[in-house]
Amino acid sequence: MAAMFYLRGLPIGWVAIMLALLASMGGFIFGYDTGQISDILLMNDFLLRFASCSTPGDASTCTFSTVREGLIVALLSIGTLVGALLGAPIADFLGRRYAMSVECLVFTVGVIVQICSNHVWQQFAVGRFIGGLGVGALSAAVPMYQAETAPPQLRGTLTATYQLFITFGILVAYCISIGTRNASGSASWRIVVGIGIVWALILGIGILFMPESPRWLAAHGKMEEAQKSLARSRGIPKEEAQGHFIILREVEEIKSSVQYEKQTRGGWIDCFRPKNKTLYRTLLGMSLQSLQQLTGANYFFYYGASVFKAVGLSDSFVTQIILGAVNFVCTFGGMYVLERFGRRRPLIIGGVWQSAWLFVFASAGTAVDPTTHTNIGKLMIVAACMFILGYAMTWAPGVWILIGETFPTRTRAKQGSLSTASNWVWNFLLAFFTPFISSAIGYRYGYVFAACNLAGAVVVYFFLYESSNLSLESVNTMYTDPDCKPWTSSEWAPIGFTSRQDLVEQTRAAEAQKPLASNGVEEGRVEKRSNSSEV
């Protein structure tokens, strides 16, 4: 088994690509479940069964009350909140792969409950809650598994595939919905919901053929298996793994981390201890996930069909597909941007860009009635697309990458769960209260999201450290270095390297079997310096 290609001197195997794509099916499930509800709420059979109708049998007279619509949409988020908190202990106990398989089973049960609903909307909502348990747990497990298994130089891109698949899932849900909306009877919405089982089967079964996280294996005393896992993802033959410089360096890093963690094993309380910026990073992760929701993206994904129907569009389903396509295509650009320009700069620029277009969207809709002025409605659609373009290239994939690489190994699963849970809290709050807020202030709601985007850019500038091109262990060393500040962190490098670029070049030279530059010290040894400051 040879490496597929080399990136900055690091061998990348086909398994690394496959595990990223396969695990990202967890994101696809999340996106598919998010995208389908916007269109389902407008389908005639669904309205006749679960809405209140002034004329029985006439879908045009059926409407959802604000509370009922909010609960149908938002109970998924309550389930995902609980699932995200359970995701850490499940992933730590069963291992990352088996945890994902179990979570896919839970999601499947939720789908079955939904498609078995006939006229009781509460049953459909409970099914979304159960499905949310699986989606939430996957949202904690998948980025963590990808970050722990992916090569450092490609970690950002591979972890970003989670967000890419979220956008792909949303787009596929839109396309399937537009294809089934005219189907007779309950098939119009049951097909859309039921197909979700297929995605769960692909992930739940397929992930079992991928290597387990080397860091989880090492933490459970399986160093030999951890070394094999690293070799598989790098495309390095087994017979070469024992003496391969890159593998030996990473194994040494992981081994030193695990040895220290056994002496200082972290619990939930440890996530909130100030020592070594653990509390700092917990609050940072929770803030970034909250701010990702407060960008306003899900305002369009959950209620987009209703919003664009309100601005006078004859076919709001098509507009949803346009938004979904923009979201999906631009995420490819985001994978490049976040790998090429790091994490901090894209998030800062993205926050400002998104804020500007939300101001345009809100101002246009507030100044003139878009239902009577066609050009204003078109301007609002353009503003929404430009907002989604910026979001898909920065905040959407960027935050998920950071959740996988910001925390120390000993508390990573738990801090990742807390961060993801904060995402789902705001997901629920926005999903449930958006109908109330929109009916009260209309399109001025966009000003709220615009302000939150600016706040996000400020938080990133003053608190987020640049973690691109560093191993997970070195990221921890950087955060605990008292001389390193967020705004100077892009220049930080481990001991023995003069700069971040020097680290990349020496890794490339090492892979080419060239002598390291003067005083080159492999990262694995650097971590021993920081053992006094938790890994």
Coordinates of C-alpha atoms in Angstrom, one line a residue, residues 105-509:
L105 CA -28.7 3.1 14.6
V106 CA -30.3 5.6 16.9
F107 CA -30.9 8.0 14.0
T108 CA -32.5 5.2 12.0
V109 CA -35.0 4.6 14.8
G110 CA -35.9 8.3 14.8
V111 CA -36.5 8.2 11.0
I112 CA -38.8 5.1 11.4
V113 CA -40.9 6.9 14.1
Q114 CA -41.3 9.9 11.7
I115 CA -42.4 7.9 8.6
C116 CA -44.9 6.0 10.8
S117 CA -46.7 9.2 11.8
N118 CA -50.2 9.6 10.4
H119 CA -52.1 12.5 11.9
V120 CA -50.3 13.1 15.2
W121 CA -47.8 15.9 14.8
Q122 CA -46.3 15.2 18.2
Q123 CA -45.2 11.7 17.0
F124 CA -43.4 13.3 14.0
A125 CA -41.7 15.8 16.4
V126 CA -40.6 13.1 18.8
G127 CA -39.2 11.2 15.8
R128 CA -37.1 14.2 15.0
F129 CA -36.0 14.4 18.6
I130 CA -34.8 10.7 18.5
G131 CA -33.1 11.3 15.2
G132 CA -31.5 14.3 16.7
L133 CA -29.9 12.2 19.4
G134 CA -27.9 10.3 16.8
V135 CA -27.1 13.5 14.7
G136 CA -25.9 15.3 17.8
A137 CA -23.6 12.5 19.0
L138 CA -22.2 12.2 15.4
S139 CA -21.5 15.9 15.4
A140 CA -19.3 15.4 18.4
A141 CA -17.6 12.2 17.2
V142 CA -16.9 12.8 13.5
P143 CA -14.7 16.0 13.7
M144 CA -12.8 14.5 16.6
Y145 CA -12.2 11.2 14.7
Q146 CA -11.1 13.1 11.6
A147 CA -8.8 15.4 13.5
E148 CA -7.2 12.6 15.4
T149 CA -6.6 10.4 12.4
A150 CA -5.8 12.9 9.6
P151 CA -2.2 13.9 8.7
P152 CA -1.4 17.3 10.2
Q153 CA -0.7 19.0 6.9
L154 CA -4.0 17.9 5.5
R155 CA -6.0 18.0 8.7
G156 CA -7.9 21.2 7.9
T157 CA -9.0 20.0 4.5
L158 CA -10.0 16.6 5.6
T159 CA -11.9 17.8 8.7
A160 CA -13.6 20.5 6.5
T161 CA -15.2 17.6 4.5
Y162 CA -17.6 17.3 7.4
Q163 CA -19.0 20.8 6.6
L164 CA -18.8 20.0 2.9
F165 CA -21.0 17.0 3.4
I166 CA -23.4 19.1 5.6
T167 CA -23.9 21.4 2.6
F168 CA -24.2 18.4 0.3
G169 CA -26.8 16.9 2.5
I170 CA -28.8 20.1 2.5
L171 CA -28.6 20.3 -1.3
V172 CA -29.7 16.7 -1.8
A173 CA -32.6 17.2 0.6
Y174 CA -33.8 20.2 -1.5
C175 CA -33.4 18.3 -4.8
I176 CA -35.3 15.2 -3.5
S177 CA -38.0 17.4 -2.0
I178 CA -38.6 19.2 -5.3
G179 CA -38.8 15.8 -7.0
T180 CA -41.4 14.4 -4.6
R181 CA -43.5 17.4 -3.7
N182 CA -46.1 16.5 -6.4
A183 CA -46.2 12.8 -5.4
S184 CA -49.6 11.6 -4.4
G185 CA -50.5 11.3 -0.7
S186 CA -47.9 10.9 2.0
A187 CA -45.2 9.7 -0.4
S188 CA -44.4 13.4 -1.0
W189 CA -42.8 13.7 2.5
R190 CA -42.3 10.1 3.6
I191 CA -39.9 9.4 0.8
V192 CA -37.8 12.4 1.7
V193 CA -37.7 11.4 5.4
G194 CA -37.2 7.7 4.8
I195 CA -34.3 8.0 2.4
G196 CA -32.3 9.2 5.5
I197 CA -31.9 5.6 6.5
V198 CA -29.7 4.9 3.5
W199 CA -27.2 7.6 4.6
A200 CA -27.1 6.1 8.1
L201 CA -26.4 2.6 6.7
I202 CA -23.5 3.9 4.5
L203 CA -21.8 5.5 7.5
G204 CA -22.7 2.9 10.2
I205 CA -21.4 -0.1 8.2
G206 CA -18.7 1.6 6.1
I207 CA -16.8 3.2 9.1
L208 CA -16.1 -0.3 10.5
F209 CA -13.7 -0.8 7.6
M210 CA -11.7 2.3 8.4
P211 CA -8.8 2.4 11.0
E212 CA -9.6 3.4 14.5
S213 CA -8.2 6.7 15.9
P214 CA -4.5 6.2 16.7
R215 CA -4.9 8.5 19.7
W216 CA -7.8 6.5 21.1
L217 CA -5.9 3.2 20.5
A218 CA -2.8 4.6 22.3
A219 CA -4.9 5.9 25.2
H220 CA -6.1 2.3 25.7
G221 CA -2.7 0.8 25.7
K222 CA -2.7 -0.4 22.0
M223 CA 0.5 1.3 20.7
E224 CA 1.2 -1.3 18.1
E225 CA -2.3 -0.9 16.6
A226 CA -1.9 2.9 16.8
Q227 CA 1.2 2.7 14.8
K228 CA -0.5 0.5 12.2
S229 CA -3.4 3.0 12.1
L230 CA -1.0 5.9 11.4
A231 CA 0.8 3.9 8.7
R232 CA -2.5 3.0 6.9
S233 CA -3.7 6.6 6.8
R234 CA -0.3 7.7 5.4
G235 CA -0.2 5.0 2.8
I236 CA 3.0 3.5 4.3
P237 CA 3.5 -0.3 3.9
K238 CA 3.6 -2.2 7.2
E239 CA 7.1 -3.4 6.7
E240 CA 8.3 0.2 6.4
A241 CA 6.3 1.6 9.3
Q242 CA 8.7 0.4 12.0
G243 CA 11.6 2.6 10.7
H244 CA 9.7 5.4 8.9
F245 CA 10.7 8.8 10.2
I246 CA 7.3 10.4 10.0
I247 CA 5.5 7.5 11.7
L248 CA 8.1 7.2 14.5
R249 CA 7.9 10.9 15.2
E250 CA 4.1 10.8 15.5
V251 CA 4.1 7.7 17.6
E252 CA 6.6 9.3 19.9
E253 CA 4.4 12.4 20.2
I254 CA 1.3 10.3 20.9
K255 CA 3.1 8.1 23.4
S256 CA 4.5 11.0 25.4
S257 CA 1.0 12.5 25.5
V258 CA -0.6 9.3 26.7
Q259 CA 1.9 8.7 29.4
Y260 CA 1.3 12.2 30.8
E261 CA -2.5 11.8 30.5
K262 CA -2.6 8.6 32.5
Q263 CA -1.2 10.7 35.4
T264 CA -3.6 13.5 34.9
R265 CA -6.7 12.0 33.3
G266 CA -9.3 14.7 32.6
G267 CA -13.0 14.7 33.7
W268 CA -15.8 17.1 33.0
I269 CA -14.7 19.4 35.8
D270 CA -11.2 19.6 34.3
C271 CA -12.7 21.3 31.2
F272 CA -13.4 24.3 33.4
R273 CA -10.0 24.6 35.2
P274 CA -8.1 27.8 34.3
K275 CA -4.7 25.9 34.4
N276 CA -3.0 25.7 31.0
K277 CA -5.8 27.7 29.4
T278 CA -8.2 24.7 29.5
L279 CA -11.1 26.9 30.6
Y280 CA -10.1 29.5 28.1
R281 CA -10.3 26.9 25.3
T282 CA -13.6 25.5 26.5
L283 CA -15.2 28.9 26.5
L284 CA -13.5 29.7 23.1
G285 CA -14.9 26.5 21.5
M286 CA -18.4 27.1 22.9
S287 CA -18.3 30.7 21.8
L288 CA -17.2 29.9 18.2
Q289 CA -19.9 27.2 17.9
S290 CA -22.5 29.6 19.2
L291 CA -21.4 32.4 16.9
Q292 CA -21.5 30.0 13.9
Q293 CA -25.2 29.5 14.6
L294 CA -25.7 33.3 15.2
T295 CA -24.3 34.0 11.7
G296 CA -27.9 33.5 10.5
A297 CA -27.2 30.7 8.1
N298 CA -29.9 28.4 9.5
Y299 CA -32.4 31.2 9.2
F300 CA -32.2 30.5 5.5
F301 CA -31.8 26.8 5.7
Y302 CA -34.7 26.1 8.1
Y303 CA -37.1 28.8 6.9
G304 CA -35.7 29.7 3.5
A305 CA -38.7 28.4 1.5
S306 CA -41.1 30.3 3.7
V307 CA -38.9 33.5 3.5
F308 CA -38.6 33.5 -0.3
K309 CA -42.3 32.6 -0.7
A310 CA -43.0 35.7 1.4
V311 CA -41.0 38.0 -0.9
G312 CA -43.2 37.1 -3.8
L313 CA -41.3 34.3 -5.5
S314 CA -43.5 31.9 -7.5
D315 CA -41.4 28.8 -6.7
S316 CA -39.5 29.2 -3.4
F317 CA -38.4 25.5 -3.7
V318 CA -36.2 26.4 -6.7
T319 CA -34.6 29.3 -4.7
Q320 CA -33.8 26.9 -1.9
I321 CA -31.9 24.7 -4.4
I322 CA -30.0 27.8 -5.6
L323 CA -29.0 28.6 -2.1
G324 CA -28.1 25.0 -1.4
A325 CA -26.0 24.8 -4.5
V326 CA -24.1 28.0 -3.6
N327 CA -23.5 26.6 -0.1
F328 CA -22.2 23.3 -1.4
V329 CA -20.0 24.6 -4.3
C330 CA -18.4 27.4 -2.2
T331 CA -17.5 25.0 0.6
F332 CA -14.9 23.5 -1.8
G333 CA -13.4 27.0 -1.9
G334 CA -13.5 27.0 1.9
M335 CA -11.4 23.8 2.1
Y336 CA -8.7 25.5 0.0
V337 CA -8.9 28.9 1.8
L338 CA -8.6 27.4 5.3
E339 CA -5.7 25.2 4.3
R340 CA -3.9 28.0 2.4
F341 CA -4.5 31.0 4.6
G342 CA -4.9 29.3 8.0
R343 CA -7.8 29.7 10.4
R344 CA -7.8 33.2 11.8
R345 CA -7.7 35.4 8.7
P346 CA -10.6 33.7 6.8
L347 CA -12.8 33.8 9.9
I348 CA -12.2 37.5 10.4
I349 CA -12.7 38.4 6.8
G350 CA -15.7 36.1 6.6
G351 CA -17.4 37.7 9.6
V352 CA -17.1 41.2 8.1
W353 CA -18.3 40.0 4.6
Q354 CA -21.3 38.1 6.0
S355 CA -22.3 41.1 8.1
A356 CA -22.2 43.4 5.1
W357 CA -24.6 41.3 3.0
L358 CA -27.0 40.8 5.9
F359 CA -27.2 44.5 6.3
V360 CA -28.1 44.7 2.6
F361 CA -30.7 41.9 3.0
A362 CA -32.3 43.5 6.1
S363 CA -32.2 47.0 4.7
A364 CA -33.8 46.0 1.4
G365 CA -36.6 44.0 3.0
T366 CA -37.3 46.7 5.6
A367 CA -37.2 49.8 3.3
V368 CA -39.6 48.5 0.7
D369 CA -42.2 45.7 0.6
P370 CA -40.5 43.0 -1.5
T371 CA -43.9 41.4 -2.3
T372 CA -44.8 44.5 -4.4
H373 CA -41.4 45.3 -5.7
T374 CA -39.9 42.5 -7.7
N375 CA -36.4 44.0 -8.0
I376 CA -36.2 44.3 -4.2
G377 CA -37.0 40.6 -3.9
K378 CA -34.3 39.8 -6.4
L379 CA -31.8 42.0 -4.5
M380 CA -32.6 40.1 -1.3
I381 CA -32.0 36.7 -3.0
V382 CA -28.6 38.0 -4.3
A383 CA -27.7 39.3 -0.8
A384 CA -28.6 35.9 0.7
C385 CA -26.5 34.1 -1.9
M386 CA -23.5 36.4 -1.3
F387 CA -23.9 35.8 2.5
I388 CA -24.0 32.0 1.9
L389 CA -20.9 32.3 -0.3
G390 CA -18.9 33.9 2.5
Y391 CA -20.3 31.6 5.2
A392 CA -19.5 28.4 3.2
M393 CA -15.9 29.5 2.6
T394 CA -15.1 30.6 6.1
W395 CA -17.3 30.1 9.2
A396 CA -19.1 27.0 8.1
P397 CA -16.0 24.7 7.7
G398 CA -13.6 26.7 9.9
V399 CA -15.4 26.2 13.2
W400 CA -15.7 22.4 12.8
I401 CA -11.9 22.3 12.0
L402 CA -11.1 24.2 15.1
I403 CA -13.3 22.0 17.3
G404 CA -11.2 19.1 16.3
E405 CA -7.8 20.7 16.8
T406 CA -8.0 23.3 19.6
F407 CA -8.3 21.1 22.7
P408 CA -5.8 19.0 24.6
T409 CA -6.1 15.3 24.2
R410 CA -7.0 14.5 27.8
T411 CA -10.2 16.5 27.6
R412 CA -10.7 16.8 23.8
A413 CA -13.8 14.6 23.6
K414 CA -15.5 16.4 26.5
Q415 CA -14.6 19.9 25.4
G416 CA -15.7 19.0 21.9
S417 CA -19.0 17.8 23.2
L418 CA -19.5 21.0 25.2
S419 CA -18.7 23.1 22.2
T420 CA -21.0 21.2 19.9
A421 CA -23.8 21.3 22.5
S422 CA -23.6 25.1 22.6
N423 CA -24.1 24.9 18.8
W424 CA -27.2 22.9 19.2
V425 CA -28.6 25.1 22.0
W426 CA -28.5 28.1 19.7
N427 CA -29.7 25.9 16.9
F428 CA -32.8 25.1 18.9
L429 CA -33.3 28.7 20.1
L430 CA -33.1 30.1 16.6
A431 CA -35.3 27.3 15.1
F432 CA -38.0 27.7 17.7
F433 CA -38.1 31.5 18.2
T434 CA -37.4 32.6 14.6
P435 CA -41.2 32.4 13.6
F436 CA -42.0 34.6 16.7
I437 CA -39.2 37.1 16.0
S438 CA -39.9 37.3 12.3
S439 CA -43.5 38.0 12.8
A440 CA -42.6 40.8 15.2
I441 CA -39.7 42.6 13.5
G442 CA -39.8 41.1 10.0
Y443 CA -36.6 41.4 7.9
R444 CA -35.0 43.6 10.6
Y445 CA -34.0 40.3 12.1
G446 CA -31.1 40.4 9.6
Y447 CA -29.6 43.3 11.6
V448 CA -29.3 41.0 14.6
F449 CA -27.4 38.4 12.7
A450 CA -25.2 41.1 11.1
A451 CA -24.1 42.4 14.5
C452 CA -23.4 38.8 15.6
N453 CA -21.1 38.3 12.6
L454 CA -19.1 41.4 13.5
A455 CA -18.9 40.1 17.1
G456 CA -17.5 36.8 15.7
A457 CA -14.7 38.6 13.8
V458 CA -13.7 40.4 17.0
V459 CA -13.7 37.2 19.1
V460 CA -11.5 35.5 16.5
Y461 CA -9.0 38.4 16.4
F462 CA -8.5 38.7 20.2
F463 CA -8.9 35.0 21.3
L464 CA -8.2 32.4 18.6
Y465 CA -4.7 31.0 18.0
E466 CA -3.6 30.0 14.6
S467 CA -3.3 26.2 14.6
S468 CA -2.7 25.4 10.9
N469 CA 0.3 23.0 10.0
L470 CA 0.8 22.0 13.7
S471 CA 0.3 18.6 15.2
L472 CA -2.4 18.4 17.8
E473 CA 0.2 18.1 20.5
S474 CA 2.0 21.2 19.2
V475 CA -1.2 23.2 19.2
N476 CA -1.5 22.5 22.9
T477 CA 2.1 23.7 23.5
M478 CA 1.3 26.9 21.6
Y479 CA -1.8 27.7 23.7
T480 CA 0.2 27.1 26.9
D481 CA 3.2 29.3 25.8
P482 CA 2.9 32.5 27.8
D483 CA 4.9 34.5 25.2
C484 CA 2.4 33.6 22.4
K485 CA -0.6 35.8 21.8
P486 CA -3.5 35.1 19.4
W487 CA -2.6 37.9 17.0
T488 CA 1.1 36.7 16.9
S489 CA 0.3 33.0 16.9
S490 CA 0.7 32.5 13.1
E491 CA 4.5 33.0 13.6
W492 CA 4.7 30.5 16.5
A493 CA 6.7 27.3 16.0
P494 CA 7.8 24.5 18.3
I495 CA 11.3 24.6 19.8
G496 CA 14.0 23.7 17.2
F497 CA 12.1 25.5 14.4
T498 CA 12.6 29.2 13.5
S499 CA 9.1 29.7 12.1
R500 CA 5.9 27.8 11.0
Q501 CA 7.3 27.7 7.5
D502 CA 10.6 26.3 8.8
L503 CA 8.6 23.5 10.4
V504 CA 6.9 22.7 7.1
E505 CA 10.2 22.7 5.1
Q506 CA 12.0 20.5 7.6
T507 CA 9.2 18.0 7.6
R508 CA 9.5 18.0 3.8
A509 CA 13.2 17.5 4.0

